[in-house]
Tab-separated table of C-alpha atoms in Angstrom:
chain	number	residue	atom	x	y	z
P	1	UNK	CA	62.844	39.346	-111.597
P	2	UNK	CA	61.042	40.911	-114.627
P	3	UNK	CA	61.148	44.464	-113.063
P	4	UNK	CA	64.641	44.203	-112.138
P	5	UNK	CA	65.525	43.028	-115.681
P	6	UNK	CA	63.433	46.169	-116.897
P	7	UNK	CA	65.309	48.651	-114.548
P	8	UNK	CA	68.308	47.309	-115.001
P	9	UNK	CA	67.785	47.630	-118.693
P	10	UNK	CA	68.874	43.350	-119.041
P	11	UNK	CA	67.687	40.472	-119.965
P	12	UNK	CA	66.105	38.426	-117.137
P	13	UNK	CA	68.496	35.418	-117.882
P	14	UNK	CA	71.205	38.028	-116.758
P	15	UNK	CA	69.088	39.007	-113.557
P	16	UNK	CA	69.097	34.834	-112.662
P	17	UNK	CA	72.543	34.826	-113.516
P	18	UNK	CA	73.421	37.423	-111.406
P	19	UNK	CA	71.431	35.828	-108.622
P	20	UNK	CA	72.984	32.544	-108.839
P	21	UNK	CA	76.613	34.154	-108.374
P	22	UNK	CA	77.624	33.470	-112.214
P	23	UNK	CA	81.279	34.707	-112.966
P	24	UNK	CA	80.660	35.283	-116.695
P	25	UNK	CA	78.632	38.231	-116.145
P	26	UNK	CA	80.352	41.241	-116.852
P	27	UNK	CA	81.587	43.975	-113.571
P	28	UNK	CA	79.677	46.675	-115.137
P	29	UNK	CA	76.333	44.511	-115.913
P	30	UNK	CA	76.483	43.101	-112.526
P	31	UNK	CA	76.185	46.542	-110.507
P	32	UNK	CA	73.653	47.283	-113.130
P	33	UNK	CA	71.468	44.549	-111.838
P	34	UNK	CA	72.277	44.693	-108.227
P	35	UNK	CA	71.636	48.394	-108.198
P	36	UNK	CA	68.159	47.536	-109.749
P	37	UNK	CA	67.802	44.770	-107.483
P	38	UNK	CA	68.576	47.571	-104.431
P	39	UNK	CA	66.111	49.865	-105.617
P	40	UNK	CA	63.319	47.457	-105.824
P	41	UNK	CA	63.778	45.940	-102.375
P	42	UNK	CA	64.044	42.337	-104.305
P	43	UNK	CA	65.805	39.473	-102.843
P	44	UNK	CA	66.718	36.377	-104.774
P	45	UNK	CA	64.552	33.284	-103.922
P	46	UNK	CA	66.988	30.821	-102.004
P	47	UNK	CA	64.521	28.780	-101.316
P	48	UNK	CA	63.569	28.172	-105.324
P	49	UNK	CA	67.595	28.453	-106.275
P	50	UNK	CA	67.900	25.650	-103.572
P	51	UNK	CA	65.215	23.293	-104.442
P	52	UNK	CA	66.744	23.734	-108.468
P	53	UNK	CA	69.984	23.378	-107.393
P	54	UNK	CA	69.032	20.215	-104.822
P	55	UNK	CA	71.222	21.400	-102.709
P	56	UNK	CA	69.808	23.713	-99.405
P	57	UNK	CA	73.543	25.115	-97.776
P	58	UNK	CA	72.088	23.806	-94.460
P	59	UNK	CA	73.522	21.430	-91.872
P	60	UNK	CA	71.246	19.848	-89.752
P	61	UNK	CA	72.014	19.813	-85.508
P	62	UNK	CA	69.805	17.723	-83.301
P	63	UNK	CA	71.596	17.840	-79.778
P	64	UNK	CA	69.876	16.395	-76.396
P	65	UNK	CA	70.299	19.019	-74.510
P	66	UNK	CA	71.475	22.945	-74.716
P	67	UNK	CA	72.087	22.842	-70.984
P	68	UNK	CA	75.521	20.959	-70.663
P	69	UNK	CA	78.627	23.021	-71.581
P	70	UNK	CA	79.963	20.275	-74.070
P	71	UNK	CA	76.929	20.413	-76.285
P	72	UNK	CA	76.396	24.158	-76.364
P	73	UNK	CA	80.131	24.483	-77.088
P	74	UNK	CA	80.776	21.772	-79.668
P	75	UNK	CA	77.303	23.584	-81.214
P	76	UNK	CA	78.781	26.842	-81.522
P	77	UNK	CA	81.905	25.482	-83.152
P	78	UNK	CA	79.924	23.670	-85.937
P	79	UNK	CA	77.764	26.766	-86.552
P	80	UNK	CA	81.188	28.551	-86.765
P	81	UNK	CA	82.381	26.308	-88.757
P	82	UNK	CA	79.701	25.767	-91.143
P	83	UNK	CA	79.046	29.686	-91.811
P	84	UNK	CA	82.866	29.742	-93.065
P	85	UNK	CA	81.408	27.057	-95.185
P	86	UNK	CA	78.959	28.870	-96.580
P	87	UNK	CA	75.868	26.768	-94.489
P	88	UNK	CA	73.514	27.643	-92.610
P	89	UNK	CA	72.624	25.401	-89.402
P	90	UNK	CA	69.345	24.499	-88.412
P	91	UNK	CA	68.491	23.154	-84.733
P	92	UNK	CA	66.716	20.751	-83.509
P	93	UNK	CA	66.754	20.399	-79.803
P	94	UNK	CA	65.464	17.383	-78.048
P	95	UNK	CA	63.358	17.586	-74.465
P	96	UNK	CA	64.472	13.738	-73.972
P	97	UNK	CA	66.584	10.903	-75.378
P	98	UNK	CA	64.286	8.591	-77.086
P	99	UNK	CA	64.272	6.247	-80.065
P	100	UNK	CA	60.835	7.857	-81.225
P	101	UNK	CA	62.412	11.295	-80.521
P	102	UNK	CA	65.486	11.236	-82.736
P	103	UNK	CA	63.473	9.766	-85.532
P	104	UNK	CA	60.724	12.343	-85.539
P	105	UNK	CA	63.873	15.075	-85.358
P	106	UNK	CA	65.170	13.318	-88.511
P	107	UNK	CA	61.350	13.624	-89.931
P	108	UNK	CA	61.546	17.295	-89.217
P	109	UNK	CA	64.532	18.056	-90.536
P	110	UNK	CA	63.829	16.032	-94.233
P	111	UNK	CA	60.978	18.641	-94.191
P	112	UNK	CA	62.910	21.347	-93.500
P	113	UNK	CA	65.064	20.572	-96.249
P	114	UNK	CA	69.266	20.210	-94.729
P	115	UNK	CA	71.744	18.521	-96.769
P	116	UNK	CA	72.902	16.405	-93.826
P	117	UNK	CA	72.867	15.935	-90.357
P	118	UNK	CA	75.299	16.259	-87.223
P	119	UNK	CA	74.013	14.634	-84.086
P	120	UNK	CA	75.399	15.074	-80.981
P	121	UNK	CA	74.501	12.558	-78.848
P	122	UNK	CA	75.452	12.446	-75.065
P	123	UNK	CA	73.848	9.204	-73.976
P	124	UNK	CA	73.948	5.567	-75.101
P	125	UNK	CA	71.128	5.632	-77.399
P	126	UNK	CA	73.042	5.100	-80.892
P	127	UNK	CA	74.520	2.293	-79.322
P	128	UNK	CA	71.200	0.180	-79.570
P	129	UNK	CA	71.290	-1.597	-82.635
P	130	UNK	CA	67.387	-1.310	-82.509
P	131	UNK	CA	67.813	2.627	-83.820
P	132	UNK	CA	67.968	3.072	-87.762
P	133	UNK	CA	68.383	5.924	-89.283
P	134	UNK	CA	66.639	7.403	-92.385
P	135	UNK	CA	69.162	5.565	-95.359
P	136	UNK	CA	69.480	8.613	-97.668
P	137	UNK	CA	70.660	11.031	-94.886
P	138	UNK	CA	74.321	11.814	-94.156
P	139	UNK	CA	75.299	11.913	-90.279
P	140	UNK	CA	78.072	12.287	-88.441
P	141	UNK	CA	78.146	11.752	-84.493
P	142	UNK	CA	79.571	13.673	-81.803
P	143	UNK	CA	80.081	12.504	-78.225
P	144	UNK	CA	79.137	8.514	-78.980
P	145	UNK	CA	79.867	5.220	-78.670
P	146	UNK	CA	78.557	4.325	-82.318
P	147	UNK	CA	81.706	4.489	-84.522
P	148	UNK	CA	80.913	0.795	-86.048
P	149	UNK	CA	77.849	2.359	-87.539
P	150	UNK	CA	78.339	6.218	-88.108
P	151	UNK	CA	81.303	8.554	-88.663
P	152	UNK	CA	81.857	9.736	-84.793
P	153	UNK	CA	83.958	12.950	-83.836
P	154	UNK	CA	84.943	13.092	-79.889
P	155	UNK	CA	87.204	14.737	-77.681
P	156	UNK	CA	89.570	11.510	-76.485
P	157	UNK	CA	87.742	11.586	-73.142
P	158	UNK	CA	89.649	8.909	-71.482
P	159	UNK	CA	93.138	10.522	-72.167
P	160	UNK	CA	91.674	13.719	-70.555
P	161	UNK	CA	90.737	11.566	-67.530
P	162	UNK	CA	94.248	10.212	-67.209
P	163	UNK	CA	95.926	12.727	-67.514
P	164	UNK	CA	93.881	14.708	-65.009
P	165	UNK	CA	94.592	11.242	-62.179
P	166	UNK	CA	98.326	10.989	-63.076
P	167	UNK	CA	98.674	14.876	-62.049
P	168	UNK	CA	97.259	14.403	-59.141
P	169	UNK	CA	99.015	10.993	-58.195
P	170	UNK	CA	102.293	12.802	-59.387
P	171	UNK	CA	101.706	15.495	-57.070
P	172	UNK	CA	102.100	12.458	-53.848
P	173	UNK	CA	98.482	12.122	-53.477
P	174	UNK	CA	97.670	8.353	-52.164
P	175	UNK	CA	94.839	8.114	-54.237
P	176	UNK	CA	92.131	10.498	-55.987
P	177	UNK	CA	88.449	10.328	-55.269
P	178	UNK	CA	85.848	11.027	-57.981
P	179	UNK	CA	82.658	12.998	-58.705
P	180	UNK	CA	81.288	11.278	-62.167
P	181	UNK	CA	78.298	12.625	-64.263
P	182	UNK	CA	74.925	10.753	-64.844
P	183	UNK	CA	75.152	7.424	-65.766
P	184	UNK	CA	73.567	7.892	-69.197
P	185	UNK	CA	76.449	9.843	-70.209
P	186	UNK	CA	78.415	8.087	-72.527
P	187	UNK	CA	80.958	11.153	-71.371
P	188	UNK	CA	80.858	10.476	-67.953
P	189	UNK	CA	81.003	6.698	-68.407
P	190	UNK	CA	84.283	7.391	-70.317
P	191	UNK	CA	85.635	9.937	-67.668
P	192	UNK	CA	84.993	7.248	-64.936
P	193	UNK	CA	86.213	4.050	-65.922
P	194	UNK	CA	89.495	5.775	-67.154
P	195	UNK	CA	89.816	7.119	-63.456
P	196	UNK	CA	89.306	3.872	-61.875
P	197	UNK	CA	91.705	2.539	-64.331
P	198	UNK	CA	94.405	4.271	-64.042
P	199	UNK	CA	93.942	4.320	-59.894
P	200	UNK	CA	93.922	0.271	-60.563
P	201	UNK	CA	97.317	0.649	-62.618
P	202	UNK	CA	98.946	2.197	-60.219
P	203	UNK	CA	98.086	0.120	-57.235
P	204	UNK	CA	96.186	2.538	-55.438
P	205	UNK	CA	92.793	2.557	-53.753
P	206	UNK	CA	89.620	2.778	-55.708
P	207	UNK	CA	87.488	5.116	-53.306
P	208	UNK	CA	83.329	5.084	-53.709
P	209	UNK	CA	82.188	6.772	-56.783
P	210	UNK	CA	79.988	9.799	-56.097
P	211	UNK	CA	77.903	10.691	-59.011
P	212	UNK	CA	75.471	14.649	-59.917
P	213	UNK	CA	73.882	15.869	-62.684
P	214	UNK	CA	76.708	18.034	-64.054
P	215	UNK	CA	75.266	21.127	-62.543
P	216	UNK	CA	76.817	22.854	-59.579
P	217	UNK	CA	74.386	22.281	-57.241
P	218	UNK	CA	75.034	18.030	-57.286
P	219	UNK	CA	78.593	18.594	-57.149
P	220	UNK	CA	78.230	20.847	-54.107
P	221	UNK	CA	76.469	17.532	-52.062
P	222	UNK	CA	79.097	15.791	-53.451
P	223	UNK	CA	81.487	18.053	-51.961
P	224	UNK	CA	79.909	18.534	-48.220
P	225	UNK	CA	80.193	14.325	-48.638
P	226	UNK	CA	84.065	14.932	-49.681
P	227	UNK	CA	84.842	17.167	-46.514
P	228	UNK	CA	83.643	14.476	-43.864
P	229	UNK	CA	86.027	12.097	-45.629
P	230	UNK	CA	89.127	12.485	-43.708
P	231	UNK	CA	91.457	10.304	-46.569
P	232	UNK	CA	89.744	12.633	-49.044
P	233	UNK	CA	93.074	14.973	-50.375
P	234	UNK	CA	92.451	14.801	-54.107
P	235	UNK	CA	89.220	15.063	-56.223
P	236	UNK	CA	88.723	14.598	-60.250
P	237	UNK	CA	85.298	16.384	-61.069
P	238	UNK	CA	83.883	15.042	-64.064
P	239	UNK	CA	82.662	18.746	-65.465
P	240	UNK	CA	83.750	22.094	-64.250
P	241	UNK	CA	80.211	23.383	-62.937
P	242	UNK	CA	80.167	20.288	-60.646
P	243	UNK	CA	84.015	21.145	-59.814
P	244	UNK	CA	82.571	24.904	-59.005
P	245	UNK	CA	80.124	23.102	-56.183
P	246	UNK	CA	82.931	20.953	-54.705
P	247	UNK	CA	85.023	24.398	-54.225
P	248	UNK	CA	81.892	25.814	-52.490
P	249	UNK	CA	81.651	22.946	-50.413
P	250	UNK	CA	85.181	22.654	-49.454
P	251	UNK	CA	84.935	26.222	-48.282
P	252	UNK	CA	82.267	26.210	-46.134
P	253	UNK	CA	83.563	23.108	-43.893
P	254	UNK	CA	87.033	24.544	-43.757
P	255	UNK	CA	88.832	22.418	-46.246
P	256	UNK	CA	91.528	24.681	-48.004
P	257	UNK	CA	92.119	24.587	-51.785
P	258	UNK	CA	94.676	22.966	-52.765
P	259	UNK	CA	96.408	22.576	-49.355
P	260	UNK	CA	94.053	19.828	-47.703
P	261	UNK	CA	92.484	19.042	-50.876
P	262	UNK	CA	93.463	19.228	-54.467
P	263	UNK	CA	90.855	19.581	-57.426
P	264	UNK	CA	90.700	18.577	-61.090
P	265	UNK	CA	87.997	19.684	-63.283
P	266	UNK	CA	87.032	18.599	-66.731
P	267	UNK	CA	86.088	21.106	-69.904
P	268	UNK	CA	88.670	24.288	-69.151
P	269	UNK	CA	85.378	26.832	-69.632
P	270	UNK	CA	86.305	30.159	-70.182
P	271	UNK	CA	85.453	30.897	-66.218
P	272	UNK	CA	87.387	27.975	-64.874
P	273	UNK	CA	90.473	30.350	-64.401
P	274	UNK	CA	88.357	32.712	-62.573
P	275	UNK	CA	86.936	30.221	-60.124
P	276	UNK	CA	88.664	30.558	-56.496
P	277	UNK	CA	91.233	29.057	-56.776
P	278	UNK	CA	91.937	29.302	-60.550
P	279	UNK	CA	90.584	25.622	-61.394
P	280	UNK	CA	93.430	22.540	-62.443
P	281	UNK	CA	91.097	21.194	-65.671
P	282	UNK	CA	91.078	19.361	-68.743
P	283	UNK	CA	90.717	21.428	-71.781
P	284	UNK	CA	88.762	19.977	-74.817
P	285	UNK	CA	89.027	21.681	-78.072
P	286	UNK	CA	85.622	22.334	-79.333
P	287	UNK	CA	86.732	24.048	-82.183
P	288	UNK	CA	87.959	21.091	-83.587
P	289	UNK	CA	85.633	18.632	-82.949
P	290	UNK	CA	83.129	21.204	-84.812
P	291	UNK	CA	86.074	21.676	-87.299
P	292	UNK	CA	86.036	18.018	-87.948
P	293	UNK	CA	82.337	17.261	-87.996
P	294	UNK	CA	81.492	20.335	-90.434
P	295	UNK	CA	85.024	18.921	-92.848
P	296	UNK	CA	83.360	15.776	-92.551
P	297	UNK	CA	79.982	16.741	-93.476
P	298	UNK	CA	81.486	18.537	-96.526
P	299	UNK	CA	83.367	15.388	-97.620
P	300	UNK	CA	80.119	12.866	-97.912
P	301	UNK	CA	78.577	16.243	-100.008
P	302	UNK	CA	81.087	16.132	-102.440
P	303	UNK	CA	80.254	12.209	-103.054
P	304	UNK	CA	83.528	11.479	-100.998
P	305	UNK	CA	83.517	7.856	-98.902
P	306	UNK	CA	83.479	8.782	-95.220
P	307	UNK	CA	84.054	5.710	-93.226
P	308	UNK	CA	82.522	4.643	-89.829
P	309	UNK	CA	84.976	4.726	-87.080
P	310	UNK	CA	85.805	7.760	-84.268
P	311	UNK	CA	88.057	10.254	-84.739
P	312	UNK	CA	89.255	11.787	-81.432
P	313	UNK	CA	90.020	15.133	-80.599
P	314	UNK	CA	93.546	14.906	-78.118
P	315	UNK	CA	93.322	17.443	-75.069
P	316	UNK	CA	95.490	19.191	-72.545
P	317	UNK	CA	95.853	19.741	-69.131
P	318	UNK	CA	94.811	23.572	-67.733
P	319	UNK	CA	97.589	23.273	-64.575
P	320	UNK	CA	96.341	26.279	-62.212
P	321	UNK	CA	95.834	26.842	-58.436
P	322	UNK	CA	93.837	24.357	-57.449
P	323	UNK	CA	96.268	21.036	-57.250
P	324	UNK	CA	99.206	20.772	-54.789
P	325	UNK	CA	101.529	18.618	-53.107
P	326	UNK	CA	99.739	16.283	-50.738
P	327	UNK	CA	100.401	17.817	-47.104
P	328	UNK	CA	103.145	16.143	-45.061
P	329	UNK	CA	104.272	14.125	-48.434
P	330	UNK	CA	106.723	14.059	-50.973
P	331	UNK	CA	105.184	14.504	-54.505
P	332	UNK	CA	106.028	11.641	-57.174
């Protein structure tokens, strides 16, 4: 700082000023000093300004798993969103969904220095009264069933899930069968019992659950299962990938898409109009469910009360090629 203030012909107050983004400083004096700066190669401290300051610009992400569509997606909203902000984002993936694991994540992260914390947690961990969180951290939750503890953000999963049954009982189908995600999901659990519940509000059969991993390959068993199931004309797919292994499936035992069977999918991914058919599926708005966890990460740093409770992000129905009227039936 002392050689830029020497180049630059200033004081080295004005260099820190200049560093630190201070509007008094004059136009002129200012491309004085960054000029120096430029010539020098020197680059302001953040790490020093930050630890002055107290405040580090970063956001904290610990996510279970950079596998499944939702978390990769709802990650590269809040990094989106949080670079708009001015933040940075520091991750911190987890190889397993532990009690031990998210605390020693929370550990790394108070060394690391973030201002807060956004955890997006898939499975019914947070749910455990057992789990406490470090006290002086701020956290919001994505993707949980803890709102009576923590400020939760969420795509309203079991409107998606309706709304994804109704269109295919609208369409005359008798009932709908379903391929559900792992059981630790608290997204799949959500997905599934709003299935079975609207099937049960309408009167209609509730057929076996059959349950994969959210990856293609599980919902492609699921789907050879499907095409030896001779009531089988309608199918709600808990993810999209799993939906993409049901269409195999299908396919290879002669089922046609949508005319014997209909699917539904769940997450609208950017290839889900590309799949053959184009894919019938829920679409969940990311953008705002990292819109809202980023706005309310910004409100508890400005001192602002952020209450516990879950705010849920609406979505829509993607209606493409792959739901039809059931054969030999009248739709509605």
């Amino acid at each position: 700082m002392a050689d830029v203030a020497r180049v630059a012909g200033v004081s080295s107050q004005t260099v820190s000023r200049v560093s630190n983004g201070d509007p008094a400083v004059i136009e002129k004096t200012r491309q004085k000093v960054l000029d120096a700066m430029r010539q020098l190669g020197y680059r302001p401290n953040s790490a020093a300004r930050a630890l002055k300051r107290g405040e580090f610009r970063t956001i904290g992400v610990i996510t279970m798993s950079l596998s499944s569509t939702g978390n990769v997606r709802t990650l590269e909203a809040i990094a989106k969103c949080a670079s708009a902000a001015g933040y940075a984002v520091t991750l911190i993936p987890l190889d397993a969904p532990t009690q031990d694991n998210v605390r020693g994540a929370f550990t790394r992260l108070d060394e690391l220095a973030v201002d807060a914390v956004v955890l997006i947690m898939e499975v019914h961990l947070l749910d455990t009264a057992s789990l406490t969180l470090p006290p002086h951290v701020k956290v919001v939750v994505v993707d949980s069933d803890a709102g009576d503890r923590f400020h939760v953000v969420d795509t309203d999963q079991q409107q998606g899930a309706r709304t994804a049954v109704r269109h295919l009982l609208e369409l005359g189908h008798r009932t709908v069968w379903h391929v559900a995600g792992p059981e630790e999901s608290f997204a799949a659990g959500r997905r599934e019992a709003a299935w079975e519940a609207t099937l049960v509000e309408e009167g209609c059969e509730v057929p076996p659950v059959l349950r994969g991993d959210w990856a293609p390959e599980s919902g492609y068993e699921a789907g050879l299962r499907l095409a030896e199931e001779p009531g089988c004309t309608a199918v709600f797919v808990a993810n999209d990938q799993m939906a993409l292994g049901v269409l195999r499936a299908l396919h290879e035992r002669g089922k046609r898409v949508p005319e014997d069977v209909s699917v539904v999918g769940f997450d609208d991914i950017p290839e889900a109009g590309s799949f053959i058919p184009p894919l019938t599926t829920v679409h969940q708005d990311f953008a705002r469910v990292g819109e809202l966890c980023v706005d309310a990460v910004l409100r508890e740093l400005r001192g602002e009360t952020v209450e516990g409770g879950t705010t849920l992000v609406p979505t829509r129905l993607a209606v493409r090629a792959s739901t039809a009227p059931r054969a030999n039936g009248e739709a509605g």
